[in-house]
Amino acid sequence: MIQPNKSLQAYNTFGVASTAEFFVEIFDRVELAAFFKAHTTEQITVLGGGSNILLTQNLSGIVLKISLTGIEVVEESPQEVILEVQAGESWHDVVSYCLDQDYGGIENLALIPGQMGTAPMQNIGAYGVELKDVFDSCVAMNRETQEFEYFDREACAFGYRESVFKQKLKNKYVICSVRLRLTKTNHRLTLDYGSIKDVLSQSGIDNPSIRDVAAAVISIRQSKLPDPKILGNSGSFFKNPIIAKKTADQLKVNYPQLPTYDTGDGQQKIPAAWLIETAGYKGFRQGDAGVHKHQALVLVNYGQATGAEIWRLAQSIQDKVEKEFGIRLMPEVNIY
Ligand code: FAD
Ligand code: NAP
């Protein structure tokens, strides 16, 4: 059923006010294809869990909420399982399902908001693991032809918070389902990132299970990141810039504390949070738009901020960081 003038406030984790001219929720592939076939001239905006968008205005045309559900084992061996998950499933529910079944591979990605179908868009990642590490393939519908096409890992061209769906094929496909290749035995744990090891050892765990790792990640995340249900936000607002080693070395002359991470291809990743904090923005607040006091990469809505106000704050951060460090931060969040 198409609903006119639908408020999107409950459909974006920033919690900003915005209205969709029309809104429709889609529950299966047949319905999805029929919808695109019947609406060739209208502007259609695809919506998942709304945790990686900033709505700076009302949306004209149709907002299409993806609500395809289902989790199924499609292939299995004694060592591995391939799980097919429909696009509308909540990502964290999928992680919890895998922990219950003892399927390993996505435990470090616990508590990331959003839906399964969006996970390939920016190759979600956290604590040293990215979706691409467990990604087998996905099926996406070509918006123009309504054909369902198969994408393997190579076709997705995954990069650091990037994929073909965010670049060359932006707005051309709707991801319908994703297959994950997970371990059933001999789980390969990633523990070297951040404080995972410290948290595990503080709990007296020296031989962790995937459930222990997920619990450690959840506890770290809850201690550092604002819960969107309490304080509106979309996670990291900007991507961590990746710059030439030579440029990083030059910056280190003036900023010896500048943290850098080698990306393995002669470049260096710089934590955007450090740049924002050093530019003086950590905890900054302008009206109800602000920069989180514990994590400078997260912009927050203290209540009544509009998307446009948050975007203005983001732009002032971009300008100040560029002036000070010569690096233009690029939004990770999708701006509408
Ligand atoms: P939405 O915000 O609904 O959509 C994002 C974009 O994808 C939009 O452009 C939309 O049109 C498009 N889209 C949505 N569904 C589909 C589909 N099925 N097919 C095609 N296009 C689609 N991200 C990380 O990578 N790592 C983290 O650790 C992380 N932590 C976060 C913590 C918090 C507190 C928050 C609020 C966000 C965090 N994020 C993180 C960002 C976000 O959760 C992820 O990017 C997530 O995958 C977004 O999913 P979503 O369904 O909410 O996407
Ligand atoms: P953190 O652990 O304080 O680290 C700060 C930054 O340094 C991160 O951006 C991280 O890059 C980088 N970093 C830290 N240790 C690293 C290592 N060993 N190798 C390479 N890079 C390293 O970060 P945080 O803010 O608390 O977030 C923890 C994890 O959750 C991070 O992986 C982060 O990406 C993820 N997260 C993502 C979002 C989002 O919306 N995208 C929101 C919250 C948290 P990476 O970002 O590349 O990991």
Coordinates of C-alpha atoms and ligand atoms in Angstrom, one line a residue:
M1 CA 0.0 0.0 0.0
I2 CA 1.4 3.4 -1.0
Q3 CA 1.2 5.9 1.8
P4 CA 1.3 9.7 1.0
N5 CA 3.1 12.2 3.2
K6 CA 4.8 9.7 5.4
S7 CA 7.0 11.0 8.2
L8 CA 10.5 9.5 8.0
Q9 CA 11.6 10.5 11.5
A10 CA 11.3 7.0 12.9
Y11 CA 13.0 5.6 9.8
N12 CA 16.4 7.3 10.2
T13 CA 18.7 6.8 13.2
F14 CA 19.6 10.5 13.2
G15 CA 15.9 11.0 14.1
V16 CA 15.6 14.1 12.0
A17 CA 12.2 15.2 10.7
S18 CA 11.6 14.6 7.0
T19 CA 8.6 13.5 5.0
A20 CA 8.4 11.2 2.0
E21 CA 6.0 12.3 -0.7
F22 CA 5.0 8.6 -1.0
F23 CA 6.2 5.6 1.0
V24 CA 5.8 1.9 0.4
E25 CA 7.1 -1.2 2.1
I26 CA 8.2 -4.2 -0.1
F27 CA 8.2 -7.7 1.3
D28 CA 9.3 -10.0 -1.7
R29 CA 11.1 -10.0 -5.0
V30 CA 8.1 -10.4 -7.2
E31 CA 6.5 -7.3 -5.6
L32 CA 9.8 -5.5 -5.9
A33 CA 10.1 -6.2 -9.7
A34 CA 6.5 -5.3 -10.3
F35 CA 6.8 -2.1 -8.4
F36 CA 9.8 -0.9 -10.5
K37 CA 8.1 -2.0 -13.7
A38 CA 5.0 0.0 -12.8
H39 CA 6.9 3.2 -11.7
T40 CA 9.4 4.0 -14.4
T41 CA 9.2 7.8 -14.3
E42 CA 9.0 8.4 -10.5
Q43 CA 12.0 9.0 -8.4
I44 CA 12.4 6.0 -6.1
T45 CA 14.7 6.1 -3.0
V46 CA 15.6 2.8 -1.5
L47 CA 15.6 2.6 2.3
G48 CA 17.0 0.0 4.6
G49 CA 17.4 0.6 8.4
G50 CA 18.1 4.3 7.9
S51 CA 21.4 4.1 9.9
N52 CA 23.7 5.5 7.2
I53 CA 21.7 8.4 5.8
L54 CA 21.2 12.1 6.6
L55 CA 17.9 13.6 5.4
T56 CA 18.5 17.3 4.8
Q57 CA 15.1 17.8 3.2
N58 CA 11.8 16.2 2.4
L59 CA 12.0 13.4 -0.2
S60 CA 10.0 13.8 -3.3
G61 CA 8.9 10.7 -5.2
I62 CA 8.6 7.3 -3.5
V63 CA 10.6 6.0 -0.6
L64 CA 10.7 2.2 -0.8
K65 CA 11.4 0.4 2.4
I66 CA 13.1 -3.0 1.9
S67 CA 11.5 -5.6 4.1
L68 CA 12.3 -9.0 2.4
T69 CA 13.0 -11.6 5.2
G70 CA 14.4 -15.0 5.5
I71 CA 17.6 -16.8 6.6
E72 CA 18.4 -20.2 5.0
V73 CA 21.3 -22.6 4.8
V74 CA 21.9 -23.2 1.1
E75 CA 25.1 -25.3 1.2
E76 CA 26.9 -27.1 4.0
S77 CA 30.0 -29.2 4.6
P78 CA 31.5 -30.4 7.9
Q79 CA 33.7 -27.3 7.9
E80 CA 31.6 -24.5 6.3
V81 CA 28.1 -23.3 5.7
I82 CA 26.7 -20.9 3.1
L83 CA 23.9 -18.8 4.5
E84 CA 21.5 -16.9 2.3
V85 CA 19.9 -13.9 4.0
Q86 CA 17.2 -11.7 2.5
A87 CA 17.9 -8.0 2.3
G88 CA 15.4 -6.8 5.0
E89 CA 16.8 -8.9 7.8
S90 CA 18.5 -6.9 10.6
W91 CA 22.3 -7.3 10.4
H92 CA 22.7 -7.7 14.2
D93 CA 19.9 -10.4 14.2
V94 CA 21.9 -12.3 11.6
V95 CA 25.0 -12.0 13.8
S96 CA 23.0 -13.3 16.8
Y97 CA 21.6 -16.2 14.6
C98 CA 25.1 -17.2 13.6
L99 CA 26.3 -17.1 17.2
D100 CA 23.4 -19.4 18.2
Q101 CA 24.3 -21.8 15.4
D102 CA 28.1 -21.5 16.2
Y103 CA 28.8 -20.2 12.7
G104 CA 32.0 -18.1 12.7
G105 CA 33.1 -15.1 10.7
I106 CA 30.9 -12.1 11.7
E107 CA 31.3 -12.0 15.4
N108 CA 33.5 -8.8 15.2
L109 CA 30.6 -7.1 13.3
A110 CA 28.2 -7.5 16.2
L111 CA 25.9 -4.5 17.0
I112 CA 26.3 -2.7 13.7
P113 CA 22.8 -1.3 12.9
G114 CA 21.1 -1.6 9.6
Q115 CA 19.9 -4.4 7.3
M116 CA 21.6 -7.3 5.4
G117 CA 20.9 -5.8 2.0
T118 CA 22.8 -2.7 2.8
A119 CA 25.9 -4.5 4.3
P120 CA 27.6 -4.9 0.8
M121 CA 26.9 -1.2 -0.1
Q122 CA 29.9 0.1 2.0
N123 CA 31.4 -3.3 2.8
I124 CA 30.6 -2.8 6.5
G125 CA 33.6 -3.3 8.7
A126 CA 34.6 -3.1 12.3
Y127 CA 37.4 -4.4 14.6
G128 CA 39.5 -5.7 11.8
V129 CA 36.8 -7.6 9.9
E130 CA 34.9 -6.5 6.8
L131 CA 31.9 -8.1 5.1
K132 CA 34.0 -9.0 2.2
D133 CA 35.9 -11.5 4.4
V134 CA 32.8 -13.7 4.6
F135 CA 31.0 -12.6 1.5
D136 CA 30.1 -15.3 -1.1
S137 CA 27.8 -13.5 -3.5
C138 CA 24.6 -11.5 -3.7
V139 CA 21.6 -11.1 -5.9
A140 CA 20.5 -7.7 -6.9
M141 CA 17.7 -6.4 -9.1
N142 CA 18.6 -4.1 -12.0
R143 CA 16.2 -1.2 -11.4
E144 CA 15.9 -0.5 -15.2
T145 CA 15.3 -4.1 -16.5
Q146 CA 14.0 -5.6 -13.3
E147 CA 16.2 -8.6 -13.9
F148 CA 17.9 -10.4 -10.9
E149 CA 21.6 -10.5 -11.4
Y150 CA 24.3 -12.5 -9.6
F151 CA 27.4 -10.7 -8.1
D152 CA 30.4 -12.5 -6.8
R153 CA 33.0 -10.9 -4.6
E154 CA 35.0 -9.7 -7.5
A155 CA 32.0 -8.1 -9.2
C156 CA 31.2 -6.2 -6.0
A157 CA 34.7 -4.5 -6.2
F158 CA 34.8 -4.1 -2.4
G159 CA 37.2 -1.5 -0.9
Y160 CA 37.5 0.3 2.3
R161 CA 33.9 1.2 3.1
E162 CA 33.2 1.0 -0.7
S163 CA 31.7 -1.3 -3.3
V164 CA 30.6 -1.1 -6.9
F165 CA 27.1 -0.3 -5.6
K166 CA 28.3 2.9 -4.0
Q167 CA 30.4 3.8 -7.1
K168 CA 29.8 2.8 -10.7
L169 CA 26.4 1.1 -10.1
K170 CA 25.1 3.7 -7.6
N171 CA 21.3 3.8 -7.6
K172 CA 21.2 1.2 -10.4
Y173 CA 20.5 -2.0 -8.3
V174 CA 18.5 -3.1 -5.3
I175 CA 20.3 -5.8 -3.4
C176 CA 17.8 -8.5 -2.6
S177 CA 19.8 -11.3 -0.8
V178 CA 23.3 -12.0 0.3
R179 CA 25.2 -15.2 0.7
L180 CA 27.8 -15.5 3.5
R181 CA 30.4 -18.2 3.8
L182 CA 30.9 -19.0 7.5
T183 CA 33.0 -21.5 9.4
K184 CA 31.4 -24.4 11.4
T185 CA 34.7 -25.5 13.0
N186 CA 38.2 -24.1 13.5
H187 CA 36.9 -20.5 13.6
R188 CA 39.5 -17.9 12.6
L189 CA 39.3 -15.3 15.3
T190 CA 40.4 -11.7 14.8
L191 CA 41.5 -10.4 18.2
D192 CA 44.4 -8.1 17.5
Y193 CA 42.3 -5.0 16.8
G194 CA 41.6 -2.3 19.4
S195 CA 41.0 -3.5 22.9
I196 CA 39.3 -6.9 22.2
K197 CA 42.2 -8.8 23.8
D198 CA 42.2 -6.6 26.9
V199 CA 38.5 -6.9 27.4
L200 CA 38.7 -10.7 27.1
S201 CA 41.6 -11.0 29.5
Q202 CA 39.9 -8.7 32.0
S203 CA 37.0 -11.2 31.9
G204 CA 39.6 -14.0 32.5
I205 CA 39.0 -15.5 29.0
D206 CA 42.1 -16.9 27.3
N207 CA 40.5 -19.3 24.9
P208 CA 37.6 -17.3 23.5
S209 CA 34.6 -18.6 21.6
I210 CA 33.0 -16.5 18.8
R211 CA 30.3 -15.7 21.4
D212 CA 33.0 -14.3 23.8
V213 CA 34.5 -12.2 20.9
A214 CA 31.0 -10.8 20.1
A215 CA 30.4 -10.0 23.7
A216 CA 33.7 -8.2 24.0
V217 CA 32.9 -6.2 20.8
I218 CA 29.4 -5.3 22.1
S219 CA 30.8 -4.2 25.4
I220 CA 33.5 -1.9 23.8
R221 CA 30.9 -0.5 21.4
Q222 CA 28.4 0.2 24.2
S223 CA 31.0 2.0 26.2
K224 CA 32.1 4.3 23.3
L225 CA 29.3 4.8 20.9
P226 CA 26.0 6.6 21.4
D227 CA 22.9 4.4 21.1
P228 CA 20.8 5.9 18.3
K229 CA 17.6 5.1 20.3
I230 CA 18.9 7.5 23.0
L231 CA 21.0 10.0 20.9
G232 CA 20.3 10.3 17.2
N233 CA 23.4 9.5 15.0
S234 CA 24.5 7.6 11.9
G235 CA 27.7 6.1 13.3
S236 CA 30.9 7.5 11.7
F237 CA 29.9 10.5 9.7
F238 CA 33.1 10.7 7.6
K239 CA 35.4 8.1 6.1
N240 CA 38.9 7.7 7.5
P241 CA 41.1 9.4 4.8
I242 CA 43.7 7.3 3.1
I243 CA 46.7 9.4 2.0
A244 CA 50.1 9.0 0.4
K245 CA 52.8 8.0 2.9
K246 CA 54.9 11.0 1.8
T247 CA 52.0 13.4 2.7
A248 CA 51.5 11.6 6.1
D249 CA 55.3 12.0 6.8
Q250 CA 55.1 15.7 6.0
L251 CA 52.1 16.1 8.3
K252 CA 54.0 14.4 11.1
V253 CA 56.6 17.1 11.1
N254 CA 54.0 19.5 12.6
Y255 CA 51.9 16.9 14.2
P256 CA 54.2 14.1 15.6
Q257 CA 51.3 12.5 17.4
L258 CA 49.3 11.9 14.2
P259 CA 48.2 8.3 14.3
T260 CA 48.7 6.4 11.0
Y261 CA 47.9 2.9 9.8
D262 CA 49.7 1.3 6.9
T263 CA 47.2 0.1 4.3
G264 CA 49.7 -2.2 2.7
D265 CA 49.8 -0.4 -0.6
G266 CA 52.2 2.4 0.2
Q267 CA 49.4 4.6 1.7
Q268 CA 48.4 5.5 5.2
K269 CA 45.0 5.6 6.8
I270 CA 44.5 8.5 9.2
P271 CA 41.7 8.3 11.8
A272 CA 39.3 11.1 10.9
A273 CA 38.3 11.3 14.6
W274 CA 41.8 12.4 15.5
L275 CA 41.7 15.2 12.8
I276 CA 38.3 16.4 14.0
E277 CA 39.3 16.3 17.7
T278 CA 42.6 18.1 17.0
A279 CA 40.7 20.7 15.0
G280 CA 38.8 21.4 18.2
Y281 CA 35.4 19.9 17.4
K282 CA 35.1 17.0 19.9
G283 CA 32.0 17.7 22.0
F284 CA 31.2 20.8 20.0
R285 CA 27.5 21.7 19.9
Q286 CA 25.6 24.1 17.8
G287 CA 21.9 24.2 18.7
D288 CA 20.9 20.5 18.8
A289 CA 23.5 19.4 16.2
G290 CA 26.8 18.2 17.8
V291 CA 29.9 16.2 17.7
H292 CA 29.8 13.3 20.2
K293 CA 31.9 14.0 23.3
H294 CA 33.5 10.5 23.4
Q295 CA 33.9 9.8 19.6
A296 CA 34.5 12.9 17.4
L297 CA 33.7 11.0 14.2
V298 CA 30.1 10.6 15.3
L299 CA 27.8 13.6 14.7
V300 CA 24.7 13.6 16.9
N301 CA 21.2 15.0 17.1
Y302 CA 20.5 16.2 20.6
G303 CA 16.8 16.3 19.9
Q304 CA 15.4 18.9 17.4
A305 CA 18.3 19.3 15.0
T306 CA 17.3 19.3 11.3
G307 CA 19.3 17.3 8.8
A308 CA 20.3 20.6 7.2
E309 CA 21.8 21.9 10.5
I310 CA 23.7 18.6 10.9
W311 CA 25.0 18.9 7.3
R312 CA 26.1 22.5 7.9
L313 CA 28.0 21.4 11.0
A314 CA 29.6 18.6 8.9
Q315 CA 30.6 21.1 6.2
S316 CA 32.2 23.4 8.8
I317 CA 34.2 20.4 10.1
Q318 CA 35.3 19.6 6.5
D319 CA 36.5 23.2 6.0
K320 CA 38.3 23.5 9.3
V321 CA 40.1 20.1 8.9
E322 CA 41.1 20.9 5.3
K323 CA 42.4 24.3 6.4
E324 CA 44.5 22.8 9.2
F325 CA 45.7 19.5 7.7
G326 CA 45.1 19.9 3.9
I327 CA 42.8 16.8 4.0
R328 CA 39.2 17.1 2.8
L329 CA 37.1 14.6 4.8
M330 CA 34.5 12.8 2.7
P331 CA 31.1 11.8 4.2
E332 CA 30.6 8.1 4.7
V333 CA 26.9 8.8 5.4
N334 CA 24.6 9.1 2.4
I335 CA 23.3 12.6 2.2
Y336 CA 19.8 13.3 0.8
Ligands
FAD1 P1 20.3 2.8 5.1 O1 20.8 4.0 5.9 O2 18.9 2.5 5.1 O3 20.8 3.0 3.6 C1 22.1 3.4 3.3 C2 22.3 3.5 1.7 O4 22.1 2.2 1.1 C3 21.2 4.4 1.1 O5 21.8 5.1 0.1 C4 20.2 3.4 0.6 O6 19.5 3.9 -0.6 C5 21.0 2.2 0.2 N1 20.3 0.9 0.4 C6 19.7 0.4 1.5 N2 19.3 -0.8 1.3 C7 19.6 -1.1 0.0 C8 19.4 -2.3 -0.8 N3 18.8 -3.4 -0.4 N4 19.8 -2.3 -2.1 C9 20.4 -1.1 -2.6 N5 20.7 0.0 -1.9 C10 20.3 0.0 -0.6 N6 29.0 0.9 9.6 C11 30.1 0.1 9.5 O7 30.5 -0.2 8.4 N7 30.8 -0.3 10.6 C12 30.3 0.0 11.8 O8 30.9 -0.4 12.8 C13 29.2 0.8 12.0 N8 28.7 1.2 13.2 C14 27.6 2.0 13.3 C15 27.2 2.4 14.6 C16 26.1 3.2 14.7 C17 25.6 3.6 16.1 C18 25.4 3.6 13.6 C19 24.1 4.4 13.7 C20 25.8 3.2 12.3 C21 26.9 2.4 12.1 N9 27.4 2.0 10.9 C22 28.5 1.2 10.8 C23 26.8 2.5 9.7 C24 25.6 1.7 9.2 O9 25.0 1.0 10.3 C25 25.9 0.7 8.1 O10 26.5 1.4 7.0 C26 24.7 -0.1 7.6 O11 25.1 -1.1 6.7 C27 23.6 0.8 7.0 O12 22.5 -0.1 6.8 P2 21.0 0.5 6.7 O13 20.1 -0.6 6.3 O14 20.6 1.2 7.9 O15 21.2 1.5 5.5
NAP2 P1 39.0 3.0 17.4 O1 39.2 1.5 17.8 O2 39.1 4.0 18.4 O3 40.1 3.3 16.2 C1 40.1 4.6 15.7 C2 40.4 4.5 14.2 O4 41.7 3.9 14.0 C3 39.4 3.6 13.5 O5 38.7 4.3 12.6 C4 40.2 2.5 12.9 O6 40.0 2.3 11.5 C5 41.6 2.8 13.1 N1 42.4 1.7 13.7 C6 42.4 1.4 15.0 N2 43.2 0.3 15.2 C7 43.6 -0.1 14.0 C8 44.4 -1.2 13.5 N3 44.9 -2.1 14.3 N4 44.6 -1.3 12.2 C9 44.0 -0.4 11.3 N5 43.2 0.6 11.7 C10 43.0 0.8 13.0 O7 37.6 3.1 16.6 P2 36.2 3.2 17.1 O8 35.6 4.5 16.6 O9 36.0 2.8 18.5 O10 35.5 2.1 16.2 C11 35.8 0.7 16.4 C12 35.5 0.0 15.1 O11 34.1 0.0 14.8 C13 36.3 0.5 13.9 O12 36.6 -0.6 13.1 C14 35.3 1.4 13.2 O13 35.5 1.4 11.8 C15 34.0 0.7 13.5 N6 32.9 1.6 13.6 C16 32.4 2.1 12.4 C17 31.3 3.0 12.4 C18 30.7 3.4 11.1 O14 29.7 4.0 11.1 N7 31.3 3.1 10.0 C19 30.8 3.4 13.6 C20 31.3 3.0 14.8 C21 32.4 2.1 14.8 P3 38.8 1.5 10.9 O15 37.6 2.4 11.0 O16 39.3 1.2 9.5 O17 38.6 0.2 11.6

